[in-house]
Amino acid sequence: MAMGYSDKVMEHFAHPHNVGIIEDANGVGEVGNAKCGDIMKMYLKIEDGVIQDAKFQTFGCASAIATSSIATDLIKGQPIDEALKLTNQAVVEALDGLPAVKVHCSVLAEQAIKAAVANYYERLGQPCDVSKCAACEGGCCGHDHGAEEE
Amino acid sequence: MFVYADNAATTAMSPAALEAMTTALRDVYGNPSSLHQKGQEAADALAEARATMAKYLGAQPREIYFTGCGTEADNWAIRFAAHEGAAKGKRHLISTPIEHHAVLHTLAVLEKEGFEVTYLPVYDNGVVRPEDLEAAIRPDTALVTVMYANNEIGSIQPISQIGEICHKHGVLFHTDAVQAAGHLPINVVEQHIDMLSLSGHKFHAPKGVGALYCRKGIPLKPFIEGGAQERGKRAGTEALPSIIAMSVAFREACEHMEENARKVGAMRDRLIEGLSKIPYSRLTGDPVNRLPGMVSFCFEGIEGESLLLRLDLAGICASSGSACTSGSLDPSHVLLAIGLPHEIAHGSLRLSLCEYNTEEQVDYMLEQVPQVVRTLREMSPVWAHMMETRENPYKD
């Protein structure tokens, strides 16, 4: 398969789920950096502590698009606390693996969810201890966290 | 539809080269160094192949050395010339920042050994200016190495002028002609070229064979030690079937050069014209002085690997200089050297054509590429950001 991607990655890349924006999202997070070649923007609609809907926009390689797709699938319908437990390893496993050089893309998905949840709490004016960059590998990157800049 | 549009990476073998190669594999199995009849048959075939290569380069047969690839020829020529210069106290080299890694990484090793390298500016069209070279040459310059044509953006360098300036100053001139050989006219004498590298698989010969031209009188030293093959300069039993196939492919390419360039150039121009209509796209490389088959673009707001793989799903084999495709964290050094910012260089696409491509394939690419670019833009936050301040061309 192309670039050593699994069939699952290619399936989510070719036909990504949950692409787009949520007009009335109440949690929005953007991570990554165009200079590094990947940016992920996550939109969440949260009601009663549960993620009712999740959508994304991603600029990046096939693995960035596939991880965005599967990560939004995985958190839809989940309580916030559960969604925050989604690790990049879980994302990689759900995609039947990623090539080693692409693992940082799965970290980006985890970070995008955390950034969107943090933004949700900020909007509520509630203190938030969601670590936005707990697992950030830096890479190219030393990821600028777009949500923080805005 | 299937379209192979990655001929700058490698080409399919020509039927004539394949035929010559299979015949040689089956029948011409002697070792050219053997004295018996089977060996002499092989030696004759080797001599014929060498004469063919020389003829179409404007060189003499004794000036052609067969190698394992273009990279070996580059390494050999540059390391030799540098060390030869150093023996005379010359430790300065001149090149460009858009060379192939076979050249750039060799230069980096030499820099660690204490050589000084000047990289000439290539401007936004990816072309060296002769006056910059003239100004960069010093009394201790041992070698100028400038590629004939670029493998990512297709820009052709003013090789004759560069050669003339080098010779005026008594400096050796090497050119990596891997993308040019078989596609652009080459005459090493008229163009003042001292050393030239080429690779067979870029003109429908097999992978694993290349050649170095080194002008008579230059005391070339071996890079690989061993037997007395290649006049004692390049040890190792000659890959005769590949060498024969390369000579057949080279003759074919050179004899049909004008006709191929006309056909391929017309397809290239139609693709460039069509893809230029994609909003926020830009052609990379020189618009006029470019390889006949080279179509290279950057599309803002998208990333090259996803573009490439979407095209692959549509049956189109292309290439990109994005970080993700290079396996590194930075986009192509060529795109950065011509002044493109990282964000834009990430959205690069290279379609490289040859005479086996068809007008129908061009039609298909003109239909698919704009669609794929649009699809990726519609899911890109970078594009969305751009459209906050500009008019969205995709608004129906």
PDB file of C-alpha atoms in Angstrom, chain A residues 2-3 5 10 13-14 16 19 30 34-37 39 41 57-63 65 102 139-140 150, chain B residues 301-303 305-307 309-310 312-313 323-325 327 329 331 342-343 346 376 378-382 384-385:
ATOM      1  CA  ALA A   2       1.053   3.543  -0.663  1.00  0.00           C
ATOM      2  CA  MET A   3       3.729   4.855   1.714  1.00  0.00           C
ATOM      3  CA  TYR A   5      -0.273   2.865   4.946  1.00  0.00           C
ATOM      4  CA  MET A  10      -6.355   4.633   3.038  1.00  0.00           C
ATOM      5  CA  PHE A  13      -8.083   9.114   3.796  1.00  0.00           C
ATOM      6  CA  ALA A  14     -10.081   8.446   0.642  1.00  0.00           C
ATOM      7  CA  PRO A  16     -12.931  10.742   5.563  1.00  0.00           C
ATOM      8  CA  VAL A  19     -15.230  16.590   7.477  1.00  0.00           C
ATOM      9  CA  GLU A  30      -6.668  24.209  16.195  1.00  0.00           C
ATOM     10  CA  ALA A  34       1.336  25.228   8.250  1.00  0.00           C
ATOM     11  CA  LYS A  35       5.090  25.578   8.126  1.00  0.00           C
ATOM     12  CA  CYS A  36       5.408  21.971   9.279  1.00  0.00           C
ATOM     13  CA  GLY A  37       2.817  20.778   6.826  1.00  0.00           C
ATOM     14  CA  ILE A  39      -2.857  21.721  10.812  1.00  0.00           C
ATOM     15  CA  LYS A  41      -8.971  22.138  13.439  1.00  0.00           C
ATOM     16  CA  GLN A  57     -10.777  20.461   8.892  1.00  0.00           C
ATOM     17  CA  THR A  58      -7.264  19.203   8.210  1.00  0.00           C
ATOM     18  CA  PHE A  59      -4.374  20.428   6.102  1.00  0.00           C
ATOM     19  CA  GLY A  60      -1.851  17.655   5.949  1.00  0.00           C
ATOM     20  CA  CYS A  61      -0.783  14.296   4.676  1.00  0.00           C
ATOM     21  CA  ALA A  62      -2.892  11.169   4.330  1.00  0.00           C
ATOM     22  CA  SER A  63      -2.206  10.090   7.898  1.00  0.00           C
ATOM     23  CA  ILE A  65      -6.524  13.283   7.404  1.00  0.00           C
ATOM     24  CA  LYS A 102       3.746   9.405  10.687  1.00  0.00           C
ATOM     25  CA  GLY A 139       9.164  17.432  15.818  1.00  0.00           C
ATOM     26  CA  CYS A 140       9.388  20.023  13.094  1.00  0.00           C
ATOM     27  CA  GLU A 150      -6.475  33.234  18.473  1.00  0.00           C
TER      28      GLU A 150
ATOM     29  CA  GLY B 301      -3.850  25.615   1.013  1.00  0.00           C
ATOM     30  CA  ILE B 302      -3.139  21.927   0.526  1.00  0.00           C
ATOM     31  CA  GLU B 303      -0.406  19.449   1.337  1.00  0.00           C
ATOM     32  CA  GLU B 305       1.356  13.973   0.053  1.00  0.00           C
ATOM     33  CA  SER B 306      -2.418  13.909   0.264  1.00  0.00           C
ATOM     34  CA  LEU B 307      -2.577  15.408  -3.217  1.00  0.00           C
ATOM     35  CA  LEU B 309      -2.122   9.847  -2.867  1.00  0.00           C
ATOM     36  CA  ARG B 310      -5.507  11.123  -4.029  1.00  0.00           C
ATOM     37  CA  ASP B 312      -2.736   7.770  -7.102  1.00  0.00           C
ATOM     38  CA  LEU B 313      -6.217   6.560  -6.138  1.00  0.00           C
ATOM     39  CA  ALA B 323       7.961  17.241   3.736  1.00  0.00           C
ATOM     40  CA  CYS B 324       5.700  14.233   4.170  1.00  0.00           C
ATOM     41  CA  THR B 325       6.702  12.747   0.849  1.00  0.00           C
ATOM     42  CA  GLY B 327      10.188  11.633   4.806  1.00  0.00           C
ATOM     43  CA  LEU B 329      10.374  17.599   8.207  1.00  0.00           C
ATOM     44  CA  PRO B 331       9.776  20.501   2.103  1.00  0.00           C
ATOM     45  CA  HIS B 342       7.325  26.378   3.641  1.00  0.00           C
ATOM     46  CA  GLU B 343       3.516  26.649   3.621  1.00  0.00           C
ATOM     47  CA  HIS B 346       4.214  21.798   1.056  1.00  0.00           C
ATOM     48  CA  LEU B 376      -8.502  18.862  -0.388  1.00  0.00           C
ATOM     49  CA  GLU B 378     -12.547  22.113   1.004  1.00  0.00           C
ATOM     50  CA  MET B 379     -11.295  20.190   4.008  1.00  0.00           C
ATOM     51  CA  SER B 380      -8.313  22.462   4.704  1.00  0.00           C
ATOM     52  CA  PRO B 381      -8.330  24.971   7.574  1.00  0.00           C
ATOM     53  CA  VAL B 382      -5.464  26.803   5.848  1.00  0.00           C
ATOM     54  CA  ALA B 384     -10.561  28.361   4.998  1.00  0.00           C
ATOM     55  CA  HIS B 385      -8.277  30.895   6.648  1.00  0.00           C
TER      56      HIS B 385
END
